[in-house]
mmCIF file of C-alpha atoms in Angstrom:
data_model
loop_
_atom_site.group_PDB
_atom_site.id
_atom_site.type_symbol
_atom_site.label_atom_id
_atom_site.label_comp_id
_atom_site.label_asym_id
_atom_site.label_seq_id
_atom_site.Cartn_x
_atom_site.Cartn_y
_atom_site.Cartn_z
ATOM 1 C CA MET A 1 -16.739 9.644 22.515
ATOM 2 C CA SER A 2 -15.452 12.697 20.638
ATOM 3 C CA GLN A 3 -15.177 13.038 16.642
ATOM 4 C CA SER A 4 -11.473 13.062 17.204
ATOM 5 C CA GLN A 5 -11.310 9.930 19.042
ATOM 6 C CA GLN A 6 -13.213 7.991 16.317
ATOM 7 C CA ASP A 7 -11.679 9.037 13.217
ATOM 8 C CA PRO A 8 -8.105 7.542 12.401
ATOM 9 C CA ASP A 9 -5.137 10.051 12.259
ATOM 10 C CA PRO A 10 -4.597 10.395 8.908
ATOM 11 C CA PHE A 11 -1.000 10.894 9.719
ATOM 12 C CA GLU A 12 -0.774 8.196 11.831
ATOM 13 C CA ASP A 13 1.643 5.184 10.143
ATOM 14 C CA PRO A 14 -0.400 2.310 9.072
ATOM 15 C CA PRO A 15 -0.616 -1.201 10.835
ATOM 16 C CA LYS A 16 2.529 -2.958 10.466
ATOM 17 C CA VAL A 17 1.990 -6.044 8.274
ATOM 18 C CA VAL A 18 3.883 -9.157 9.761
ATOM 19 C CA LEU A 19 4.679 -11.875 6.915
ATOM 20 C CA GLY A 20 3.671 -15.217 7.882
ATOM 21 C CA ALA A 21 1.367 -14.004 10.761
ATOM 22 C CA ILE A 22 -2.325 -15.082 10.675
ATOM 23 C CA VAL A 23 -4.281 -13.088 8.300
ATOM 24 C CA ARG A 24 -8.052 -12.043 8.804
ATOM 25 C CA HIS A 25 -9.551 -15.140 6.828
ATOM 26 C CA GLU A 26 -7.516 -17.210 8.659
ATOM 27 C CA THR A 27 -9.167 -16.521 12.049
ATOM 28 C CA TRP A 28 -12.109 -18.376 11.572
ATOM 29 C CA TRP A 29 -10.552 -21.441 11.239
ATOM 30 C CA VAL A 30 -7.922 -20.659 14.243
ATOM 31 C CA GLU A 31 -11.034 -20.132 16.584
ATOM 32 C CA HIS A 32 -12.637 -23.426 15.322
ATOM 33 C CA GLN A 33 -9.847 -25.522 15.590
ATOM 34 C CA GLU A 34 -11.010 -27.365 18.442
ATOM 35 C CA ALA A 35 -14.258 -28.084 17.566
ATOM 36 C CA LEU A 36 -13.235 -29.170 14.030
ATOM 37 C CA GLU A 37 -10.861 -31.837 15.774
ATOM 38 C CA ARG A 38 -13.829 -32.979 18.304
ATOM 39 C CA ALA A 39 -15.671 -33.516 15.049
ATOM 40 C CA GLY A 40 -12.543 -35.577 13.848
ATOM 41 C CA TYR A 41 -10.335 -33.440 11.899
ATOM 42 C CA MET A 42 -7.119 -32.012 12.608
ATOM 43 C CA LEU A 43 -5.898 -28.685 10.949
ATOM 44 C CA ARG A 44 -2.237 -28.168 10.485
ATOM 45 C CA PRO A 45 -0.133 -26.347 13.586
ATOM 46 C CA ARG A 46 -0.628 -22.793 11.992
ATOM 47 C CA TYR A 47 -4.337 -22.642 12.787
ATOM 48 C CA HIS A 48 -4.098 -24.190 16.452
ATOM 49 C CA PRO A 49 -5.046 -21.594 19.205
ATOM 50 C CA SER A 50 -1.637 -22.096 21.092
ATOM 51 C CA TRP A 51 0.412 -21.947 17.739
ATOM 52 C CA ARG A 52 4.062 -20.168 17.597
ATOM 53 C CA PRO A 53 5.568 -19.716 14.884
ATOM 54 C CA SER A 54 8.616 -22.272 14.086
ATOM 55 C CA TRP A 55 11.183 -19.346 12.432
ATOM 56 C CA ALA A 56 10.712 -17.027 15.280
ATOM 57 C CA GLY A 57 14.181 -16.596 16.886
ATOM 58 C CA THR A 58 15.817 -18.257 13.716
ATOM 59 C CA LYS A 59 17.490 -16.832 10.619
ATOM 60 C CA LYS A 60 14.568 -18.987 8.460
ATOM 61 C CA PHE A 61 12.483 -17.057 6.207
ATOM 62 C CA CYS A 62 8.688 -17.775 7.126
ATOM 63 C CA PHE A 63 7.503 -19.261 3.667
ATOM 64 C CA ASP A 64 10.357 -21.809 4.089
ATOM 65 C CA CYS A 65 8.513 -23.526 7.051
ATOM 66 C CA GLU A 66 5.560 -25.463 6.717
ATOM 67 C CA ASP A 67 3.401 -23.259 9.137
ATOM 68 C CA GLY A 68 4.163 -20.016 7.455
ATOM 69 C CA LEU A 69 2.187 -21.112 4.323
ATOM 70 C CA MET A 70 -1.044 -19.659 4.684
ATOM 71 C CA GLN A 71 -4.516 -21.061 2.941
ATOM 72 C CA PRO A 72 -5.214 -18.800 0.377
ATOM 73 C CA ALA A 73 -9.257 -19.748 -0.219
ATOM 74 C CA PRO A 74 -11.169 -18.214 2.539
ATOM 75 C CA LEU A 75 -13.941 -20.619 2.822
ATOM 76 C CA SER A 76 -11.301 -23.886 2.225
ATOM 77 C CA MET A 77 -8.696 -25.622 4.756
ATOM 78 C CA ASP A 78 -6.458 -28.364 4.105
ATOM 79 C CA ALA A 79 -7.078 -30.871 7.443
ATOM 80 C CA THR A 80 -6.162 -34.259 8.394
ATOM 81 C CA ARG A 81 -9.009 -36.717 8.900
ATOM 82 C CA ILE A 82 -7.587 -38.273 12.687
ATOM 83 C CA SER A 83 -9.311 -41.533 11.935
ATOM 84 C CA ASP A 84 -7.154 -42.841 9.042
ATOM 85 C CA GLY A 85 -4.439 -40.113 8.295
ATOM 86 C CA ARG A 86 -6.502 -39.271 5.389
ATOM 87 C CA TYR A 87 -5.766 -35.583 3.868
ATOM 88 C CA VAL A 88 -8.764 -33.935 3.298
ATOM 89 C CA ILE A 89 -10.140 -30.628 2.096
ATOM 90 C CA LEU A 90 -12.775 -28.909 4.240
ATOM 91 C CA LYS A 91 -15.206 -26.332 2.560
ATOM 92 C CA ARG A 92 -17.415 -24.047 4.473
ATOM 93 C CA LEU A 93 -20.701 -22.977 2.891
ATOM 94 C CA ALA A 94 -21.673 -19.288 2.906
ATOM 95 C CA ASN A 95 -24.641 -18.321 4.620
ATOM 96 C CA GLU A 96 -26.262 -16.742 1.519
ATOM 97 C CA ASP A 97 -25.587 -19.576 -1.012
ATOM 98 C CA PRO A 98 -28.348 -21.547 -2.207
ATOM 99 C CA PRO A 99 -28.633 -25.361 -1.042
ATOM 100 C CA TYR A 100 -28.047 -26.744 -4.479
ATOM 101 C CA GLU A 101 -23.750 -27.241 -3.756
ATOM 102 C CA LEU A 102 -24.612 -29.609 -0.652
ATOM 103 C CA GLN A 103 -27.519 -31.403 -2.533
ATOM 104 C CA ILE A 104 -25.694 -32.090 -5.736
ATOM 105 C CA ASN A 105 -22.627 -33.430 -3.516
ATOM 106 C CA ARG A 106 -24.777 -35.637 -1.680
ATOM 107 C CA LEU A 107 -26.603 -37.111 -4.623
ATOM 108 C CA PHE A 108 -23.237 -38.031 -6.495
ATOM 109 C CA SER A 109 -22.235 -39.966 -3.066
ATOM 110 C CA MET A 110 -25.110 -41.919 -2.673
ATOM 111 C CA SER A 111 -24.537 -45.419 -3.161
ATOM 112 C CA ALA A 112 -27.480 -45.556 -6.050
ATOM 113 C CA SER A 113 -25.359 -43.212 -8.019
ATOM 114 C CA THR A 114 -21.830 -44.046 -6.968
ATOM 115 C CA SER A 115 -21.795 -47.499 -8.707
ATOM 116 C CA GLY A 116 -19.126 -48.288 -11.285
ATOM 117 C CA SER A 117 -16.466 -46.130 -12.657
ATOM 118 C CA ARG A 118 -18.506 -43.616 -14.289
ATOM 119 C CA ASN A 119 -19.143 -41.378 -11.789
ATOM 120 C CA HIS A 120 -16.241 -38.810 -11.826
ATOM 121 C CA CYS A 121 -17.864 -36.510 -8.928
ATOM 122 C CA ALA A 122 -15.565 -36.058 -6.193
ATOM 123 C CA GLN A 123 -16.805 -38.385 -3.408
ATOM 124 C CA LEU A 124 -18.247 -35.968 -0.442
ATOM 125 C CA LEU A 125 -16.692 -38.036 2.475
ATOM 126 C CA ASP A 126 -18.354 -36.241 5.280
ATOM 127 C CA VAL A 127 -20.575 -33.111 6.287
ATOM 128 C CA ILE A 128 -19.395 -31.257 9.654
ATOM 129 C CA ALA A 129 -22.362 -29.158 11.577
ATOM 130 C CA LEU A 130 -20.926 -26.795 14.032
ATOM 131 C CA PRO A 131 -23.612 -24.699 16.063
ATOM 132 C CA ASN A 132 -24.853 -21.758 14.578
ATOM 133 C CA ASP A 133 -22.441 -22.275 11.224
ATOM 134 C CA PRO A 134 -23.425 -23.697 7.974
ATOM 135 C CA PRO A 135 -22.250 -27.093 7.226
ATOM 136 C CA ILE A 136 -18.757 -27.634 6.461
ATOM 137 C CA MET A 137 -18.049 -30.366 3.640
ATOM 138 C CA VAL A 138 -15.339 -32.963 3.662
ATOM 139 C CA HIS A 139 -13.638 -33.629 -0.122
ATOM 140 C CA PRO A 140 -10.497 -35.906 -0.370
ATOM 141 C CA LEU A 141 -6.808 -33.445 -1.217
ATOM 142 C CA LEU A 142 -7.205 -33.316 -4.714
ATOM 143 C CA ARG A 143 -4.754 -31.398 -7.619
ATOM 144 C CA PRO A 144 -5.370 -29.348 -10.557
ATOM 145 C CA PHE A 145 -6.027 -31.586 -13.654
ATOM 146 C CA ASP A 146 -3.006 -30.531 -15.298
ATOM 147 C CA ASP A 147 -0.619 -30.535 -12.627
ATOM 148 C CA PRO A 148 1.816 -31.910 -13.462
ATOM 149 C CA PRO A 149 1.192 -31.241 -17.044
ATOM 150 C CA LEU A 150 0.532 -33.816 -19.450
ATOM 151 C CA ARG A 151 3.324 -35.991 -20.978
ATOM 152 C CA THR A 152 1.869 -38.063 -23.959
ATOM 153 C CA TYR A 153 -0.982 -37.899 -26.436
ATOM 154 C CA GLY A 154 -2.378 -41.455 -24.763
ATOM 155 C CA GLU A 155 -2.347 -39.590 -21.328
ATOM 156 C CA PHE A 156 -4.766 -36.501 -23.148
ATOM 157 C CA VAL A 157 -7.099 -39.693 -24.411
ATOM 158 C CA ALA A 158 -7.538 -40.645 -20.621
ATOM 159 C CA LEU A 159 -8.059 -37.280 -19.619
ATOM 160 C CA PHE A 160 -10.844 -36.211 -22.131
ATOM 161 C CA SER A 161 -12.503 -39.526 -21.934
ATOM 162 C CA GLN A 162 -12.946 -39.625 -18.198
ATOM 163 C CA VAL A 163 -13.859 -35.951 -18.080
ATOM 164 C CA ARG A 164 -16.514 -36.694 -20.704
ATOM 165 C CA GLU A 165 -17.598 -39.677 -19.306
ATOM 166 C CA GLY A 166 -18.193 -37.616 -16.194
ATOM 167 C CA LEU A 167 -20.325 -34.996 -17.615
ATOM 168 C CA GLN A 168 -22.392 -37.369 -19.550
ATOM 169 C CA PHE A 169 -23.099 -39.474 -16.118
ATOM 170 C CA MET A 170 -24.095 -36.272 -14.676
ATOM 171 C CA HIS A 171 -26.239 -35.175 -17.489
ATOM 172 C CA GLU A 172 -28.115 -38.778 -17.466
ATOM 173 C CA ASN A 173 -28.897 -38.378 -13.815
ATOM 174 C CA ASN A 174 -30.489 -34.588 -15.015
ATOM 175 C CA VAL A 175 -27.636 -32.424 -13.360
ATOM 176 C CA ALA A 176 -26.085 -29.810 -15.395
ATOM 177 C CA HIS A 177 -23.090 -28.552 -13.962
ATOM 178 C CA ARG A 178 -23.276 -25.138 -15.704
ATOM 179 C CA ASP A 179 -20.031 -23.825 -14.202
ATOM 180 C CA PHE A 180 -17.388 -26.311 -16.012
ATOM 181 C CA THR A 181 -14.315 -24.624 -16.146
ATOM 182 C CA GLU A 182 -10.662 -25.658 -15.959
ATOM 183 C CA LEU A 183 -10.736 -24.693 -11.867
ATOM 184 C CA ASN A 184 -13.302 -27.335 -11.727
ATOM 185 C CA ILE A 185 -11.441 -30.342 -12.936
ATOM 186 C CA MET A 186 -9.380 -32.306 -10.669
ATOM 187 C CA LEU A 187 -7.301 -35.256 -10.547
ATOM 188 C CA ASP A 188 -6.862 -37.736 -7.657
ATOM 189 C CA PRO A 189 -3.345 -37.662 -6.424
ATOM 190 C CA SER A 190 -2.981 -40.992 -4.549
ATOM 191 C CA ASP A 191 -1.093 -43.360 -7.014
ATOM 192 C CA MET A 192 0.668 -40.493 -8.538
ATOM 193 C CA TYR A 193 1.781 -38.962 -5.324
ATOM 194 C CA PRO A 194 2.045 -41.747 -2.828
ATOM 195 C CA GLU A 195 3.772 -39.419 0.045
ATOM 196 C CA SER A 196 1.292 -36.833 -0.909
ATOM 197 C CA PHE A 197 2.548 -33.048 -0.906
ATOM 198 C CA HIS A 198 1.936 -29.773 0.860
ATOM 199 C CA PRO A 199 -1.671 -28.458 0.272
ATOM 200 C CA ILE A 200 -0.255 -25.172 -0.245
ATOM 201 C CA ASN A 201 3.327 -25.664 -2.085
ATOM 202 C CA MET A 202 1.959 -28.668 -4.277
ATOM 203 C CA GLU A 203 5.643 -29.306 -5.416
ATOM 204 C CA ARG A 204 7.000 -30.042 -1.966
ATOM 205 C CA SER A 205 6.723 -32.420 0.618
ATOM 206 C CA ARG A 206 4.185 -32.177 3.278
ATOM 207 C CA ASP A 207 7.353 -31.001 5.663
ATOM 208 C CA LEU A 208 8.729 -28.818 2.952
ATOM 209 C CA ARG A 209 11.994 -30.415 3.100
ATOM 210 C CA HIS A 210 12.312 -32.138 -0.160
ATOM 211 C CA THR A 211 10.369 -32.594 -3.600
ATOM 212 C CA ALA A 212 7.175 -34.364 -3.833
ATOM 213 C CA LYS A 213 7.861 -37.746 -4.954
ATOM 214 C CA VAL A 214 5.587 -38.137 -8.128
ATOM 215 C CA TYR A 215 5.151 -40.661 -10.825
ATOM 216 C CA SER A 216 3.652 -40.122 -14.413
ATOM 217 C CA ARG A 217 0.192 -40.820 -15.380
ATOM 218 C CA THR A 218 1.478 -43.659 -17.893
ATOM 219 C CA ARG A 219 3.319 -45.325 -14.744
ATOM 220 C CA ARG A 220 0.618 -44.649 -12.121
ATOM 221 C CA PRO A 221 -2.985 -43.994 -13.946
ATOM 222 C CA THR A 222 -4.683 -41.371 -12.183
ATOM 223 C CA ARG A 223 -8.822 -40.633 -11.824
ATOM 224 C CA TYR A 224 -10.211 -37.395 -13.297
ATOM 225 C CA LEU A 225 -12.861 -35.842 -10.823
ATOM 226 C CA LEU A 226 -15.078 -33.215 -11.139
ATOM 227 C CA VAL A 227 -15.772 -30.502 -8.568
ATOM 228 C CA GLY A 228 -17.693 -27.119 -7.790
ATOM 229 C CA PHE A 229 -21.159 -27.719 -7.762
ATOM 230 C CA LYS A 230 -22.576 -24.258 -6.511
ATOM 231 C CA ASN A 231 -24.142 -23.398 -9.939
ATOM 232 C CA SER A 232 -25.228 -26.857 -10.879
ATOM 233 C CA ARG A 233 -29.313 -27.706 -11.090
ATOM 234 C CA GLN A 234 -30.865 -30.999 -10.900
ATOM 235 C CA TYR A 235 -33.964 -30.910 -13.628
ATOM 236 C CA ASP A 236 -37.571 -33.148 -13.797
ATOM 237 C CA PRO A 237 -37.092 -35.146 -17.114
ATOM 238 C CA VAL A 238 -40.845 -35.124 -17.173
ATOM 239 C CA ASN A 239 -40.847 -31.727 -18.473
ATOM 240 C CA GLY A 240 -38.722 -32.680 -21.327
ATOM 241 C CA PRO A 241 -35.149 -30.610 -22.329
ATOM 242 C CA PRO A 242 -34.582 -27.850 -19.657
ATOM 243 C CA LEU A 243 -34.226 -23.986 -20.303
ATOM 244 C CA ASP A 244 -32.931 -22.262 -17.736
ATOM 245 C CA THR A 245 -31.505 -18.871 -17.315
ATOM 246 C CA PRO A 246 -27.787 -18.210 -17.382
ATOM 247 C CA LEU A 247 -25.944 -17.873 -14.196
ATOM 248 C CA GLY A 248 -23.102 -16.053 -13.253
ATOM 249 C CA GLY A 249 -19.777 -18.123 -12.684
ATOM 250 C CA GLY A 250 -16.215 -18.444 -13.029
ATOM 251 C CA ASP A 251 -15.905 -18.110 -16.934
ATOM 252 C CA LYS A 252 -18.812 -17.701 -19.052
ATOM 253 C CA PRO A 253 -18.039 -17.617 -23.034
ATOM 254 C CA ALA A 254 -20.576 -19.827 -24.100
ATOM 255 C CA PRO A 255 -22.717 -17.541 -27.160
ATOM 256 C CA GLU A 256 -26.081 -18.012 -25.757
ATOM 257 C CA TYR A 257 -24.887 -16.255 -22.213
ATOM 258 C CA LYS A 258 -24.143 -13.191 -24.637
ATOM 259 C CA ASP A 259 -27.426 -11.426 -22.893
ATOM 260 C CA GLY A 260 -27.528 -12.967 -19.599
ATOM 261 C CA THR A 261 -31.492 -13.629 -20.055
ATOM 262 C CA THR A 262 -32.438 -15.693 -22.538
ATOM 263 C CA PRO A 263 -33.049 -19.251 -21.346
ATOM 264 C CA CYS A 264 -30.977 -21.813 -22.789
ATOM 265 C CA ASN A 265 -30.447 -25.933 -22.392
ATOM 266 C CA PRO A 266 -27.363 -26.100 -19.910
ATOM 267 C CA PHE A 267 -26.767 -29.521 -20.704
ATOM 268 C CA LEU A 268 -25.308 -28.468 -24.457
ATOM 269 C CA THR A 269 -23.448 -25.362 -22.553
ATOM 270 C CA ASP A 270 -21.685 -27.985 -20.732
ATOM 271 C CA VAL A 271 -20.877 -29.401 -23.956
ATOM 272 C CA TYR A 272 -19.831 -25.986 -25.222
ATOM 273 C CA TYR A 273 -17.642 -25.553 -21.966
ATOM 274 C CA LEU A 274 -15.669 -29.164 -22.620
ATOM 275 C CA GLY A 275 -14.988 -28.297 -25.972
ATOM 276 C CA ASP A 276 -13.647 -24.503 -25.263
ATOM 277 C CA LEU A 277 -11.502 -26.098 -22.359
ATOM 278 C CA ILE A 278 -9.843 -28.197 -24.853
ATOM 279 C CA ARG A 279 -9.654 -25.435 -27.651
ATOM 280 C CA THR A 280 -8.288 -23.120 -25.175
ATOM 281 C CA HIS A 281 -5.415 -25.673 -23.576
ATOM 282 C CA TYR A 282 -4.416 -27.055 -26.457
ATOM 283 C CA ILE A 283 -5.617 -25.974 -29.583
ATOM 284 C CA LYS A 284 -6.581 -22.105 -30.094
ATOM 285 C CA ALA A 285 -3.509 -20.641 -28.978
ATOM 286 C CA CYS A 286 -1.046 -23.018 -30.698
ATOM 287 C CA LYS A 287 0.585 -24.196 -27.410
ATOM 288 C CA TYR A 288 1.319 -27.552 -28.365
ATOM 289 C CA ARG A 289 1.579 -29.433 -31.435
ATOM 290 C CA GLY A 290 -0.241 -32.748 -32.626
ATOM 291 C CA PHE A 291 -4.265 -32.148 -31.955
ATOM 292 C CA ASP A 292 -5.511 -31.698 -35.252
ATOM 293 C CA PHE A 293 -6.861 -34.872 -34.580
ATOM 294 C CA MET A 294 -9.439 -32.937 -31.860
ATOM 295 C CA LYS A 295 -10.103 -30.273 -34.467
ATOM 296 C CA PRO A 296 -13.161 -31.331 -35.933
ATOM 297 C CA LEU A 297 -14.848 -32.422 -32.690
ATOM 298 C CA VAL A 298 -14.117 -29.274 -30.687
ATOM 299 C CA ALA A 299 -15.336 -27.073 -33.871
ATOM 300 C CA ALA A 300 -18.819 -29.139 -33.319
ATOM 301 C CA MET A 301 -18.801 -28.940 -29.526
ATOM 302 C CA VAL A 302 -18.158 -25.153 -29.369
ATOM 303 C CA HIS A 303 -21.018 -23.965 -32.477
ATOM 304 C CA ASN A 304 -22.426 -20.715 -31.863
ATOM 305 C CA ASP A 305 -25.978 -22.429 -32.171
ATOM 306 C CA PRO A 306 -26.475 -24.660 -28.908
ATOM 307 C CA THR A 307 -28.990 -26.936 -30.985
ATOM 308 C CA LYS A 308 -26.028 -27.975 -33.273
ATOM 309 C CA ARG A 309 -23.855 -28.925 -30.877
ATOM 310 C CA PRO A 310 -23.784 -32.726 -30.303
ATOM 311 C CA ASP A 311 -24.862 -33.800 -26.646
ATOM 312 C CA MET A 312 -22.533 -35.836 -24.578
ATOM 313 C CA ALA A 313 -23.527 -39.086 -25.706
ATOM 314 C CA GLU A 314 -22.829 -38.197 -29.125
ATOM 315 C CA VAL A 315 -19.643 -36.330 -28.579
ATOM 316 C CA GLY A 316 -18.549 -39.789 -26.420
ATOM 317 C CA ARG A 317 -19.464 -42.003 -29.949
ATOM 318 C CA ARG A 318 -17.531 -39.476 -31.864
ATOM 319 C CA PHE A 319 -14.590 -39.856 -29.450
ATOM 320 C CA ALA A 320 -14.443 -43.450 -30.047
ATOM 321 C CA VAL A 321 -14.035 -43.209 -33.573
ATOM 322 C CA ILE A 322 -11.026 -41.032 -33.352
ATOM 323 C CA LYS A 323 -9.295 -42.802 -30.290
ATOM 324 C CA GLY A 324 -9.461 -45.892 -32.950
ATOM 325 C CA THR A 325 -7.404 -43.920 -35.468
ATOM 326 C CA LEU A 326 -4.885 -42.915 -33.131
ATOM 327 C CA SER A 327 -1.537 -44.854 -33.624
ATOM 328 C CA THR A 328 0.264 -46.795 -30.586
ATOM 329 C CA TRP A 329 3.151 -44.761 -31.357
ATOM 330 C CA LYS A 330 1.116 -41.665 -31.453
ATOM 331 C CA LEU A 331 -0.572 -42.241 -28.195
ATOM 332 C CA ARG A 332 3.300 -42.641 -26.960
ATOM 333 C CA SER A 333 4.745 -39.873 -28.179
ATOM 334 C CA ARG A 334 5.471 -36.695 -26.256
ATOM 335 C CA ILE A 335 2.906 -34.046 -26.219
ATOM 336 C CA ALA A 336 5.835 -30.854 -27.725
ATOM 337 C CA ARG A 337 5.408 -27.173 -27.183
ATOM 338 C CA ASN A 338 5.274 -24.967 -30.081
ATOM 339 C CA ASN A 339 8.029 -22.694 -28.754
ATOM 340 C CA GLU A 340 10.325 -25.275 -27.330
ATOM 341 C CA VAL A 341 14.018 -24.454 -28.807
ATOM 342 C CA TRP A 342 15.757 -27.479 -30.643
ATOM 343 C CA PRO A 343 18.275 -28.359 -27.613
ATOM 344 C CA ALA A 344 15.518 -28.829 -25.421
ATOM 345 C CA ALA A 345 13.193 -30.564 -27.927
ATOM 346 C CA ALA A 346 15.786 -32.905 -28.651
ATOM 347 C CA TRP A 347 16.718 -33.820 -24.749
ATOM 348 C CA ARG A 348 12.929 -34.373 -23.964
ATOM 349 C CA SER A 349 12.242 -36.443 -27.108
ATOM 350 C CA VAL A 350 15.438 -38.449 -25.611
ATOM 351 C CA GLY A 351 14.079 -39.055 -22.347
ATOM 352 C CA GLN A 352 10.990 -39.721 -23.522
ATOM 353 C CA MET A 353 12.353 -42.316 -25.662
ATOM 354 C CA TYR A 354 13.414 -44.136 -22.685
ATOM 355 C CA SER A 355 10.326 -43.810 -20.559
ATOM 356 C CA THR A 356 8.823 -45.104 -23.431
ATOM 357 C CA VAL A 357 10.674 -48.445 -23.535
ATOM 358 C CA GLY A 358 10.369 -48.649 -19.684
ATOM 359 C CA TYR A 359 6.507 -48.493 -20.387
ATOM 360 C CA PHE A 360 6.444 -50.936 -23.106
ATOM 361 C CA LEU A 361 8.645 -53.613 -21.128
ATOM 362 C CA SER A 362 6.761 -53.306 -18.046
ATOM 363 C CA ARG A 363 3.509 -53.780 -20.136
ATOM 364 C CA LYS A 364 1.949 -50.261 -19.143
ATOM 365 C CA ALA A 365 -1.398 -48.848 -21.493
ATOM 366 C CA ALA A 366 -0.579 -46.416 -23.767
ATOM 367 C CA ILE A 367 -4.141 -44.781 -22.768
ATOM 368 C CA PRO A 368 -3.236 -44.773 -18.950
ATOM 369 C CA GLU A 369 -6.824 -45.644 -17.502
ATOM 370 C CA PRO A 370 -6.840 -46.437 -13.589
ATOM 371 C CA LYS A 371 -7.837 -49.778 -12.413
#
């Protein structure tokens, strides 16, 4: 083949981009759809080899059609478990990834570790083994922890209580998360969204025909779950408090990660991450009013000196004291943004008042904890 045949023509028009078409990172899933179906998991029609766009030959816009929405994460895919119709997420493990993520997921999905409600690690439902490919983990379909946004301070107390409890449970099993960011906290939507939702356009129903039906956390309490164990590690307690080299991840603002080489206690770094998440989302940027009760505890959790931070058990003890000082009125009060204009604020306050009356009459707890 000559050089002119090998090199692309610089004046040639670039390949035409077709909206809604299968893109490169989706190809693997199309090629393995039949194998995954044999393993017990059905992908959406978009990923079937015989798929033809439902909008073809119509005036519909592709993104208004269920099969026009692609899964943006290259290694993840939404699916349905054929045996019971449960909606799940499949996650491919990359060849170059160390084995920790699968090991940690298995650890917290074993019966000895899942007893009781203190384990907030997302359950590993299954591991799919395909020939010549890394394992595929199967988890329940979840939602980001703040989608929809929290409405009351009681809902915030439930969130913080569960997430802190989940991290403490991990630490008691000698596991540090090591990448504890907002992306790795999810909520179980099964009660709040009884008819589920579309895995890509989460505000819509599965068929995109109407808005997804949703209940508030107070009416139908949810459970918060931890995910993202790629950087997690389990340590031998015989060796004493662990010291480990910092790892790269989603967001590493902890002061001890500044030089990236000095070994640090990963459990105390997890404490920092939780404190920083609360500071960033609810305090630091002055997004919301009424979180002064969290400032002293958060300040201790994000102390520049890791040795002066409380461990997760001590965070729990201090938070229990704080929770005891919050009145029922405070817990049922609406979380309001600082930049709300008064007509909108007044309208939302009236709506919250009516909701609160309904919750009180139906004996809904001010701090919504799942049973």
